[in-house]
Amino acid sequence: MHPEEQFKSERLKRLQGYAGDLAFQTLSRDWLQASMQRQYVYNFDWMGRPIIQYPQDMVAMQQLVWRVRPDLIIETGIAHGGSLVLSASLLALLDISDAIEAGTTLDPRASRRKVLGVDIDIRAHNREAIESHPMASRIAMIQGSAVAPDVVQQVRGFAQDYQRVLVCLDSMHTHDHVLSELDAYAPLVTPGSYCVVFDTFVEDMPPKFFADRPWDVGNNPKTAVHQWLGGHPEFEIDVDMEQRLQVTVAPHGFLRRRSE
């Protein structure tokens, strides 16, 4: 067996072993809970902007972007803009890779690939920081509720000229809101690409873990995902990604659209 294939085979066997390793899964879930209690998720920046994500999920996004090679990433939830900058930088790396492979030059300020962020409240200081960032030419933003009909219409209009679309849902985490987001934006995901639903882990935490938030066990992104998937067989949960990460805020949240 070629060394590269052997490496992949060993990795696959290891990941399959994780699926039945209840002790490891419990340890990972307990660590996630303990770290959430300590606000660990707020500790990181991406290219100078705060990003409210776990490092494992940042790496997962890199893997998905490289695999899918999207020309548009749609994100609901902007906060400080770190996730938009992460996505924009990953798209920039695709541009560089394409240019190297083709033997061409590129203008780093001009790209057909874009990130579109949607948030009900883009605070002025965050907008200013995002718009002045080196990745700004790859970022567009819409202010408004992600489930408002006029906003959904704007996003769909923006997306119509793109060929490979990846979606990330990370705004309000209640069941009804996420269900509405899935109805609005998952259809924009192209075959073979992903809709990533963040913070599904809420369902796996103790009740009232987020005492000051409207979401809880029984009312969260994971419950919305499970209900929505029941009527959408064109999507499937990428269990491999979850087993690979172990520590992730998106268990059952990596939704892959089946290839046609």
PDB file of C-alpha atoms in Angstrom:
ATOM      1  CA  MET A   1       0.000   0.000   0.000  1.00  0.00           C
ATOM      2  CA  HIS A   2       1.222   3.502  -0.852  1.00  0.00           C
ATOM      3  CA  PRO A   3       2.304   5.400   2.314  1.00  0.00           C
ATOM      4  CA  GLU A   4      -0.340   8.075   1.694  1.00  0.00           C
ATOM      5  CA  GLU A   5      -3.100   5.493   1.412  1.00  0.00           C
ATOM      6  CA  GLN A   6      -1.817   3.676   4.481  1.00  0.00           C
ATOM      7  CA  PHE A   7      -1.940   6.917   6.467  1.00  0.00           C
ATOM      8  CA  LYS A   8      -5.540   7.512   5.383  1.00  0.00           C
ATOM      9  CA  SER A   9      -6.469   3.923   6.207  1.00  0.00           C
ATOM     10  CA  GLU A  10      -5.000   4.212   9.695  1.00  0.00           C
ATOM     11  CA  ARG A  11      -6.837   7.472  10.247  1.00  0.00           C
ATOM     12  CA  LEU A  12     -10.157   5.970   9.153  1.00  0.00           C
ATOM     13  CA  LYS A  13      -9.706   3.005  11.483  1.00  0.00           C
ATOM     14  CA  ARG A  14      -8.914   5.371  14.344  1.00  0.00           C
ATOM     15  CA  LEU A  15     -11.998   7.509  13.678  1.00  0.00           C
ATOM     16  CA  GLN A  16     -14.209   4.430  13.475  1.00  0.00           C
ATOM     17  CA  GLY A  17     -12.833   3.410  16.858  1.00  0.00           C
ATOM     18  CA  TYR A  18     -13.888   6.742  18.346  1.00  0.00           C
ATOM     19  CA  ALA A  19     -17.491   5.971  17.388  1.00  0.00           C
ATOM     20  CA  GLY A  20     -17.637   3.231  20.030  1.00  0.00           C
ATOM     21  CA  ASP A  21     -15.351   4.857  22.588  1.00  0.00           C
ATOM     22  CA  LEU A  22     -17.923   6.087  25.090  1.00  0.00           C
ATOM     23  CA  ALA A  23     -15.290   7.024  27.668  1.00  0.00           C
ATOM     24  CA  PHE A  24     -13.524   9.329  25.190  1.00  0.00           C
ATOM     25  CA  GLN A  25     -16.833  10.842  24.070  1.00  0.00           C
ATOM     26  CA  THR A  26     -17.847  11.511  27.670  1.00  0.00           C
ATOM     27  CA  LEU A  27     -14.472  13.050  28.458  1.00  0.00           C
ATOM     28  CA  SER A  28     -14.756  15.313  25.417  1.00  0.00           C
ATOM     29  CA  ARG A  29     -18.291  16.389  26.333  1.00  0.00           C
ATOM     30  CA  ASP A  30     -17.294  17.027  29.950  1.00  0.00           C
ATOM     31  CA  TRP A  31     -14.333  19.133  28.829  1.00  0.00           C
ATOM     32  CA  LEU A  32     -16.582  21.121  26.501  1.00  0.00           C
ATOM     33  CA  GLN A  33     -18.976  21.812  29.366  1.00  0.00           C
ATOM     34  CA  ALA A  34     -16.170  22.795  31.759  1.00  0.00           C
ATOM     35  CA  SER A  35     -14.566  25.075  29.186  1.00  0.00           C
ATOM     36  CA  MET A  36     -17.892  26.718  28.346  1.00  0.00           C
ATOM     37  CA  GLN A  37     -18.413  27.457  32.030  1.00  0.00           C
ATOM     38  CA  ARG A  38     -15.042  29.267  31.936  1.00  0.00           C
ATOM     39  CA  GLN A  39     -15.839  31.207  28.730  1.00  0.00           C
ATOM     40  CA  TYR A  40     -12.944  29.530  26.932  1.00  0.00           C
ATOM     41  CA  VAL A  41     -14.620  30.141  23.565  1.00  0.00           C
ATOM     42  CA  TYR A  42     -13.992  33.891  23.881  1.00  0.00           C
ATOM     43  CA  ASN A  43     -10.196  33.560  24.061  1.00  0.00           C
ATOM     44  CA  PHE A  44      -9.256  33.619  20.362  1.00  0.00           C
ATOM     45  CA  ASP A  45      -8.677  35.992  17.461  1.00  0.00           C
ATOM     46  CA  TRP A  46      -8.378  35.361  13.744  1.00  0.00           C
ATOM     47  CA  MET A  47      -6.149  37.872  11.963  1.00  0.00           C
ATOM     48  CA  GLY A  48      -6.744  40.378  14.739  1.00  0.00           C
ATOM     49  CA  ARG A  49     -10.535  40.044  15.088  1.00  0.00           C
ATOM     50  CA  PRO A  50     -12.181  38.228  18.018  1.00  0.00           C
ATOM     51  CA  ILE A  51     -13.709  34.942  16.883  1.00  0.00           C
ATOM     52  CA  ILE A  52     -16.158  33.193  19.196  1.00  0.00           C
ATOM     53  CA  GLN A  53     -15.348  29.653  18.097  1.00  0.00           C
ATOM     54  CA  TYR A  54     -13.393  26.666  19.339  1.00  0.00           C
ATOM     55  CA  PRO A  55     -10.062  26.040  17.583  1.00  0.00           C
ATOM     56  CA  GLN A  56     -11.312  22.576  16.578  1.00  0.00           C
ATOM     57  CA  ASP A  57     -14.247  24.106  14.703  1.00  0.00           C
ATOM     58  CA  MET A  58     -11.960  26.635  13.007  1.00  0.00           C
ATOM     59  CA  VAL A  59      -9.885  23.736  11.702  1.00  0.00           C
ATOM     60  CA  ALA A  60     -13.072  21.982  10.606  1.00  0.00           C
ATOM     61  CA  MET A  61     -14.056  25.027   8.553  1.00  0.00           C
ATOM     62  CA  GLN A  62     -10.640  25.006   6.875  1.00  0.00           C
ATOM     63  CA  GLN A  63     -11.134  21.374   5.902  1.00  0.00           C
ATOM     64  CA  LEU A  64     -14.613  22.019   4.529  1.00  0.00           C
ATOM     65  CA  VAL A  65     -13.563  25.091   2.544  1.00  0.00           C
ATOM     66  CA  TRP A  66     -10.632  23.229   0.991  1.00  0.00           C
ATOM     67  CA  ARG A  67     -12.864  20.245   0.166  1.00  0.00           C
ATOM     68  CA  VAL A  68     -15.803  22.222  -1.233  1.00  0.00           C
ATOM     69  CA  ARG A  69     -13.857  25.167  -2.726  1.00  0.00           C
ATOM     70  CA  PRO A  70     -16.864  27.502  -2.429  1.00  0.00           C
ATOM     71  CA  ASP A  71     -17.125  30.822  -4.194  1.00  0.00           C
ATOM     72  CA  LEU A  72     -19.679  32.058  -1.644  1.00  0.00           C
ATOM     73  CA  ILE A  73     -19.934  31.502   2.110  1.00  0.00           C
ATOM     74  CA  ILE A  74     -23.105  32.782   3.785  1.00  0.00           C
ATOM     75  CA  GLU A  75     -22.949  33.316   7.554  1.00  0.00           C
ATOM     76  CA  THR A  76     -25.744  34.313   9.910  1.00  0.00           C
ATOM     77  CA  GLY A  77     -24.359  35.971  13.034  1.00  0.00           C
ATOM     78  CA  ILE A  78     -21.444  38.406  12.800  1.00  0.00           C
ATOM     79  CA  ALA A  79     -20.553  39.568  16.360  1.00  0.00           C
ATOM     80  CA  HIS A  80     -16.977  40.951  16.197  1.00  0.00           C
ATOM     81  CA  GLY A  81     -16.415  39.693  12.666  1.00  0.00           C
ATOM     82  CA  GLY A  82     -13.763  37.078  13.375  1.00  0.00           C
ATOM     83  CA  SER A  83     -15.663  34.315  11.626  1.00  0.00           C
ATOM     84  CA  LEU A  84     -16.176  36.468   8.523  1.00  0.00           C
ATOM     85  CA  VAL A  85     -12.455  37.212   8.457  1.00  0.00           C
ATOM     86  CA  LEU A  86     -11.650  33.515   8.898  1.00  0.00           C
ATOM     87  CA  SER A  87     -13.870  32.568   5.969  1.00  0.00           C
ATOM     88  CA  ALA A  88     -12.511  35.404   3.826  1.00  0.00           C
ATOM     89  CA  SER A  89      -8.926  34.367   4.542  1.00  0.00           C
ATOM     90  CA  LEU A  90      -9.694  30.765   3.611  1.00  0.00           C
ATOM     91  CA  LEU A  91     -11.212  31.944   0.339  1.00  0.00           C
ATOM     92  CA  ALA A  92      -8.092  34.060  -0.242  1.00  0.00           C
ATOM     93  CA  LEU A  93      -5.984  30.926   0.150  1.00  0.00           C
ATOM     94  CA  LEU A  94      -8.121  29.227  -2.499  1.00  0.00           C
ATOM     95  CA  ASP A  95      -7.476  32.170  -4.827  1.00  0.00           C
ATOM     96  CA  ILE A  96      -3.737  31.902  -4.228  1.00  0.00           C
ATOM     97  CA  SER A  97      -3.782  28.141  -4.777  1.00  0.00           C
ATOM     98  CA  ASP A  98      -5.735  28.538  -8.022  1.00  0.00           C
ATOM     99  CA  ALA A  99      -3.272  31.145  -9.280  1.00  0.00           C
ATOM    100  CA  ILE A 100      -0.264  28.994  -8.427  1.00  0.00           C
ATOM    101  CA  GLU A 101      -1.738  25.956 -10.169  1.00  0.00           C
ATOM    102  CA  ALA A 102      -2.695  27.999 -13.242  1.00  0.00           C
ATOM    103  CA  GLY A 103       0.601  29.884 -13.336  1.00  0.00           C
ATOM    104  CA  THR A 104      -1.185  33.244 -13.307  1.00  0.00           C
ATOM    105  CA  THR A 105      -0.959  36.398 -11.208  1.00  0.00           C
ATOM    106  CA  LEU A 106      -3.814  37.839  -9.179  1.00  0.00           C
ATOM    107  CA  ASP A 107      -4.900  41.102  -7.642  1.00  0.00           C
ATOM    108  CA  PRO A 108      -5.313  40.241  -3.942  1.00  0.00           C
ATOM    109  CA  ARG A 109      -7.970  42.945  -3.610  1.00  0.00           C
ATOM    110  CA  ALA A 110     -10.167  41.491  -6.352  1.00  0.00           C
ATOM    111  CA  SER A 111     -11.855  38.125  -6.018  1.00  0.00           C
ATOM    112  CA  ARG A 112     -14.992  36.491  -7.358  1.00  0.00           C
ATOM    113  CA  ARG A 113     -15.199  34.610  -4.037  1.00  0.00           C
ATOM    114  CA  LYS A 114     -17.150  36.350  -1.302  1.00  0.00           C
ATOM    115  CA  VAL A 115     -18.376  35.984   2.284  1.00  0.00           C
ATOM    116  CA  LEU A 116     -21.830  37.362   3.068  1.00  0.00           C
ATOM    117  CA  GLY A 117     -22.610  38.024   6.733  1.00  0.00           C
ATOM    118  CA  VAL A 118     -26.066  38.687   8.160  1.00  0.00           C
ATOM    119  CA  ASP A 119     -26.765  40.074  11.625  1.00  0.00           C
ATOM    120  CA  ILE A 120     -29.699  41.811  13.258  1.00  0.00           C
ATOM    121  CA  ASP A 121     -27.351  44.349  14.888  1.00  0.00           C
ATOM    122  CA  ILE A 122     -23.963  45.106  13.341  1.00  0.00           C
ATOM    123  CA  ARG A 123     -22.458  47.410  15.911  1.00  0.00           C
ATOM    124  CA  ALA A 124     -20.700  50.457  14.520  1.00  0.00           C
ATOM    125  CA  HIS A 125     -17.268  49.680  15.964  1.00  0.00           C
ATOM    126  CA  ASN A 126     -17.411  46.115  14.647  1.00  0.00           C
ATOM    127  CA  ARG A 127     -18.512  47.250  11.191  1.00  0.00           C
ATOM    128  CA  GLU A 128     -15.696  49.782  11.101  1.00  0.00           C
ATOM    129  CA  ALA A 129     -13.115  47.165  12.117  1.00  0.00           C
ATOM    130  CA  ILE A 130     -14.380  44.668   9.519  1.00  0.00           C
ATOM    131  CA  GLU A 131     -14.540  47.236   6.717  1.00  0.00           C
ATOM    132  CA  SER A 132     -10.982  48.405   7.448  1.00  0.00           C
ATOM    133  CA  HIS A 133      -9.563  44.866   7.626  1.00  0.00           C
ATOM    134  CA  PRO A 134      -7.276  43.597   4.817  1.00  0.00           C
ATOM    135  CA  MET A 135      -9.901  40.914   4.042  1.00  0.00           C
ATOM    136  CA  ALA A 136     -12.685  43.497   3.635  1.00  0.00           C
ATOM    137  CA  SER A 137     -12.808  43.289  -0.175  1.00  0.00           C
ATOM    138  CA  ARG A 138     -14.048  39.722   0.158  1.00  0.00           C
ATOM    139  CA  ILE A 139     -16.748  40.526   2.740  1.00  0.00           C
ATOM    140  CA  ALA A 140     -20.288  41.872   2.324  1.00  0.00           C
ATOM    141  CA  MET A 141     -22.766  42.421   5.157  1.00  0.00           C
ATOM    142  CA  ILE A 142     -26.525  42.780   5.531  1.00  0.00           C
ATOM    143  CA  GLN A 143     -28.086  44.160   8.720  1.00  0.00           C
ATOM    144  CA  GLY A 144     -31.429  42.681   9.711  1.00  0.00           C
ATOM    145  CA  SER A 145     -32.984  39.548  11.128  1.00  0.00           C
ATOM    146  CA  ALA A 146     -31.765  36.517   9.211  1.00  0.00           C
ATOM    147  CA  VAL A 147     -35.324  35.197   9.004  1.00  0.00           C
ATOM    148  CA  ALA A 148     -37.008  38.459   7.920  1.00  0.00           C
ATOM    149  CA  PRO A 149     -38.498  37.989   4.428  1.00  0.00           C
ATOM    150  CA  ASP A 150     -36.753  41.044   2.976  1.00  0.00           C
ATOM    151  CA  VAL A 151     -33.371  39.889   4.311  1.00  0.00           C
ATOM    152  CA  VAL A 152     -33.875  36.362   3.002  1.00  0.00           C
ATOM    153  CA  GLN A 153     -34.762  37.845  -0.388  1.00  0.00           C
ATOM    154  CA  GLN A 154     -31.585  39.969  -0.362  1.00  0.00           C
ATOM    155  CA  VAL A 155     -29.419  36.954   0.478  1.00  0.00           C
ATOM    156  CA  ARG A 156     -31.025  34.823  -2.221  1.00  0.00           C
ATOM    157  CA  GLY A 157     -30.499  37.602  -4.745  1.00  0.00           C
ATOM    158  CA  PHE A 158     -26.851  37.931  -3.724  1.00  0.00           C
ATOM    159  CA  ALA A 159     -26.305  34.176  -4.043  1.00  0.00           C
ATOM    160  CA  GLN A 160     -27.894  33.627  -7.446  1.00  0.00           C
ATOM    161  CA  ASP A 161     -24.718  34.173  -9.482  1.00  0.00           C
ATOM    162  CA  TYR A 162     -22.502  31.810  -7.450  1.00  0.00           C
ATOM    163  CA  GLN A 163     -21.768  28.193  -8.319  1.00  0.00           C
ATOM    164  CA  ARG A 164     -20.614  26.634  -5.006  1.00  0.00           C
ATOM    165  CA  VAL A 165     -22.278  27.874  -1.832  1.00  0.00           C
ATOM    166  CA  LEU A 166     -21.517  26.952   1.790  1.00  0.00           C
ATOM    167  CA  VAL A 167     -23.762  28.155   4.638  1.00  0.00           C
ATOM    168  CA  CYS A 168     -23.039  28.675   8.361  1.00  0.00           C
ATOM    169  CA  LEU A 169     -25.885  29.338  10.818  1.00  0.00           C
ATOM    170  CA  ASP A 170     -24.754  30.976  14.055  1.00  0.00           C
ATOM    171  CA  SER A 171     -27.177  33.670  15.182  1.00  0.00           C
ATOM    172  CA  MET A 172     -30.172  33.143  17.482  1.00  0.00           C
ATOM    173  CA  HIS A 173     -30.044  29.561  18.794  1.00  0.00           C
ATOM    174  CA  THR A 174     -33.700  28.855  19.559  1.00  0.00           C
ATOM    175  CA  HIS A 175     -35.430  25.933  17.837  1.00  0.00           C
ATOM    176  CA  ASP A 176     -37.905  28.049  15.850  1.00  0.00           C
ATOM    177  CA  HIS A 177     -35.301  30.553  14.677  1.00  0.00           C
ATOM    178  CA  VAL A 178     -32.847  27.911  13.485  1.00  0.00           C
ATOM    179  CA  LEU A 179     -35.655  25.974  11.814  1.00  0.00           C
ATOM    180  CA  SER A 180     -36.602  29.137   9.908  1.00  0.00           C
ATOM    181  CA  GLU A 181     -32.956  29.729   8.972  1.00  0.00           C
ATOM    182  CA  LEU A 182     -32.663  26.182   7.658  1.00  0.00           C
ATOM    183  CA  ASP A 183     -35.797  26.649   5.568  1.00  0.00           C
ATOM    184  CA  ALA A 184     -34.450  29.933   4.192  1.00  0.00           C
ATOM    185  CA  TYR A 185     -30.783  29.198   3.561  1.00  0.00           C
ATOM    186  CA  ALA A 186     -30.129  25.452   3.345  1.00  0.00           C
ATOM    187  CA  PRO A 187     -31.711  25.338  -0.147  1.00  0.00           C
ATOM    188  CA  LEU A 188     -28.906  27.667  -1.298  1.00  0.00           C
ATOM    189  CA  VAL A 189     -26.286  25.042  -0.418  1.00  0.00           C
ATOM    190  CA  THR A 190     -24.989  23.410  -3.588  1.00  0.00           C
ATOM    191  CA  PRO A 191     -24.682  19.600  -3.913  1.00  0.00           C
ATOM    192  CA  GLY A 192     -21.595  18.299  -2.129  1.00  0.00           C
ATOM    193  CA  SER A 193     -21.344  21.417   0.027  1.00  0.00           C
ATOM    194  CA  TYR A 194     -22.410  21.996   3.630  1.00  0.00           C
ATOM    195  CA  CYS A 195     -24.779  23.820   5.913  1.00  0.00           C
ATOM    196  CA  VAL A 196     -22.992  24.066   9.265  1.00  0.00           C
ATOM    197  CA  VAL A 197     -25.334  24.650  12.208  1.00  0.00           C
ATOM    198  CA  PHE A 198     -23.399  25.894  15.219  1.00  0.00           C
ATOM    199  CA  ASP A 199     -24.215  25.469  18.928  1.00  0.00           C
ATOM    200  CA  THR A 200     -26.140  22.234  18.575  1.00  0.00           C
ATOM    201  CA  PHE A 201     -24.204  21.196  21.688  1.00  0.00           C
ATOM    202  CA  VAL A 202     -26.794  23.043  23.821  1.00  0.00           C
ATOM    203  CA  GLU A 203     -28.956  19.906  23.683  1.00  0.00           C
ATOM    204  CA  ASP A 204     -26.141  17.910  25.335  1.00  0.00           C
ATOM    205  CA  MET A 205     -25.581  20.291  28.263  1.00  0.00           C
ATOM    206  CA  PRO A 206     -27.467  20.216  31.588  1.00  0.00           C
ATOM    207  CA  PRO A 207     -30.833  22.039  31.643  1.00  0.00           C
ATOM    208  CA  LYS A 208     -30.563  25.781  32.356  1.00  0.00           C
ATOM    209  CA  PHE A 209     -26.850  25.721  31.454  1.00  0.00           C
ATOM    210  CA  PHE A 210     -27.410  29.062  29.693  1.00  0.00           C
ATOM    211  CA  ALA A 211     -29.685  30.584  32.307  1.00  0.00           C
ATOM    212  CA  ASP A 212     -29.671  34.038  30.709  1.00  0.00           C
ATOM    213  CA  ARG A 213     -30.495  32.843  27.180  1.00  0.00           C
ATOM    214  CA  PRO A 214     -33.805  31.812  25.567  1.00  0.00           C
ATOM    215  CA  TRP A 215     -32.408  28.484  24.324  1.00  0.00           C
ATOM    216  CA  ASP A 216     -32.146  25.344  26.445  1.00  0.00           C
ATOM    217  CA  VAL A 217     -32.371  21.569  26.329  1.00  0.00           C
ATOM    218  CA  GLY A 218     -35.324  20.789  24.058  1.00  0.00           C
ATOM    219  CA  ASN A 219     -35.191  24.213  22.388  1.00  0.00           C
ATOM    220  CA  ASN A 220     -31.986  24.678  20.448  1.00  0.00           C
ATOM    221  CA  PRO A 221     -30.224  24.208  17.095  1.00  0.00           C
ATOM    222  CA  LYS A 222     -29.920  20.414  17.447  1.00  0.00           C
ATOM    223  CA  THR A 223     -33.651  19.935  17.983  1.00  0.00           C
ATOM    224  CA  ALA A 224     -34.246  22.125  14.928  1.00  0.00           C
ATOM    225  CA  VAL A 225     -31.755  20.117  12.851  1.00  0.00           C
ATOM    226  CA  HIS A 226     -33.384  16.814  13.733  1.00  0.00           C
ATOM    227  CA  GLN A 227     -36.863  18.098  12.902  1.00  0.00           C
ATOM    228  CA  TRP A 228     -35.725  19.723   9.654  1.00  0.00           C
ATOM    229  CA  LEU A 229     -33.784  16.687   8.416  1.00  0.00           C
ATOM    230  CA  GLY A 230     -36.954  14.605   8.681  1.00  0.00           C
ATOM    231  CA  GLY A 231     -38.301  16.428   5.647  1.00  0.00           C
ATOM    232  CA  HIS A 232     -35.049  16.929   3.761  1.00  0.00           C
ATOM    233  CA  PRO A 233     -33.429  13.647   2.718  1.00  0.00           C
ATOM    234  CA  GLU A 234     -31.139  15.574   0.364  1.00  0.00           C
ATOM    235  CA  PHE A 235     -29.051  16.430   3.453  1.00  0.00           C
ATOM    236  CA  GLU A 236     -27.180  14.101   5.796  1.00  0.00           C
ATOM    237  CA  ILE A 237     -25.166  14.531   8.994  1.00  0.00           C
ATOM    238  CA  ASP A 238     -21.428  14.230   8.398  1.00  0.00           C
ATOM    239  CA  VAL A 239     -20.729  11.940  11.353  1.00  0.00           C
ATOM    240  CA  ASP A 240     -17.096  11.596  10.314  1.00  0.00           C
ATOM    241  CA  MET A 241     -16.429  15.265  11.053  1.00  0.00           C
ATOM    242  CA  GLU A 242     -17.964  14.983  14.513  1.00  0.00           C
ATOM    243  CA  GLN A 243     -15.917  11.886  15.349  1.00  0.00           C
ATOM    244  CA  ARG A 244     -12.789  13.591  14.067  1.00  0.00           C
ATOM    245  CA  LEU A 245     -13.232  16.685  16.252  1.00  0.00           C
ATOM    246  CA  GLN A 246     -14.718  15.197  19.446  1.00  0.00           C
ATOM    247  CA  VAL A 247     -14.709  18.670  20.995  1.00  0.00           C
ATOM    248  CA  THR A 248     -17.087  20.757  18.874  1.00  0.00           C
ATOM    249  CA  VAL A 249     -20.003  23.113  19.433  1.00  0.00           C
ATOM    250  CA  ALA A 250     -21.711  21.553  16.395  1.00  0.00           C
ATOM    251  CA  PRO A 251     -22.457  17.859  17.064  1.00  0.00           C
ATOM    252  CA  HIS A 252     -24.943  16.726  14.390  1.00  0.00           C
ATOM    253  CA  GLY A 253     -24.491  20.206  12.910  1.00  0.00           C
ATOM    254  CA  PHE A 254     -22.262  19.440   9.935  1.00  0.00           C
ATOM    255  CA  LEU A 255     -24.946  18.884   7.310  1.00  0.00           C
ATOM    256  CA  ARG A 256     -23.745  17.760   3.888  1.00  0.00           C
ATOM    257  CA  ARG A 257     -25.950  18.105   0.851  1.00  0.00           C
ATOM    258  CA  ARG A 258     -25.815  14.882  -1.091  1.00  0.00           C
ATOM    259  CA  SER A 259     -24.258  15.060  -4.538  1.00  0.00           C
ATOM    260  CA  GLU A 260     -26.767  14.817  -7.332  1.00  0.00           C
TER     261      GLU A 260
END
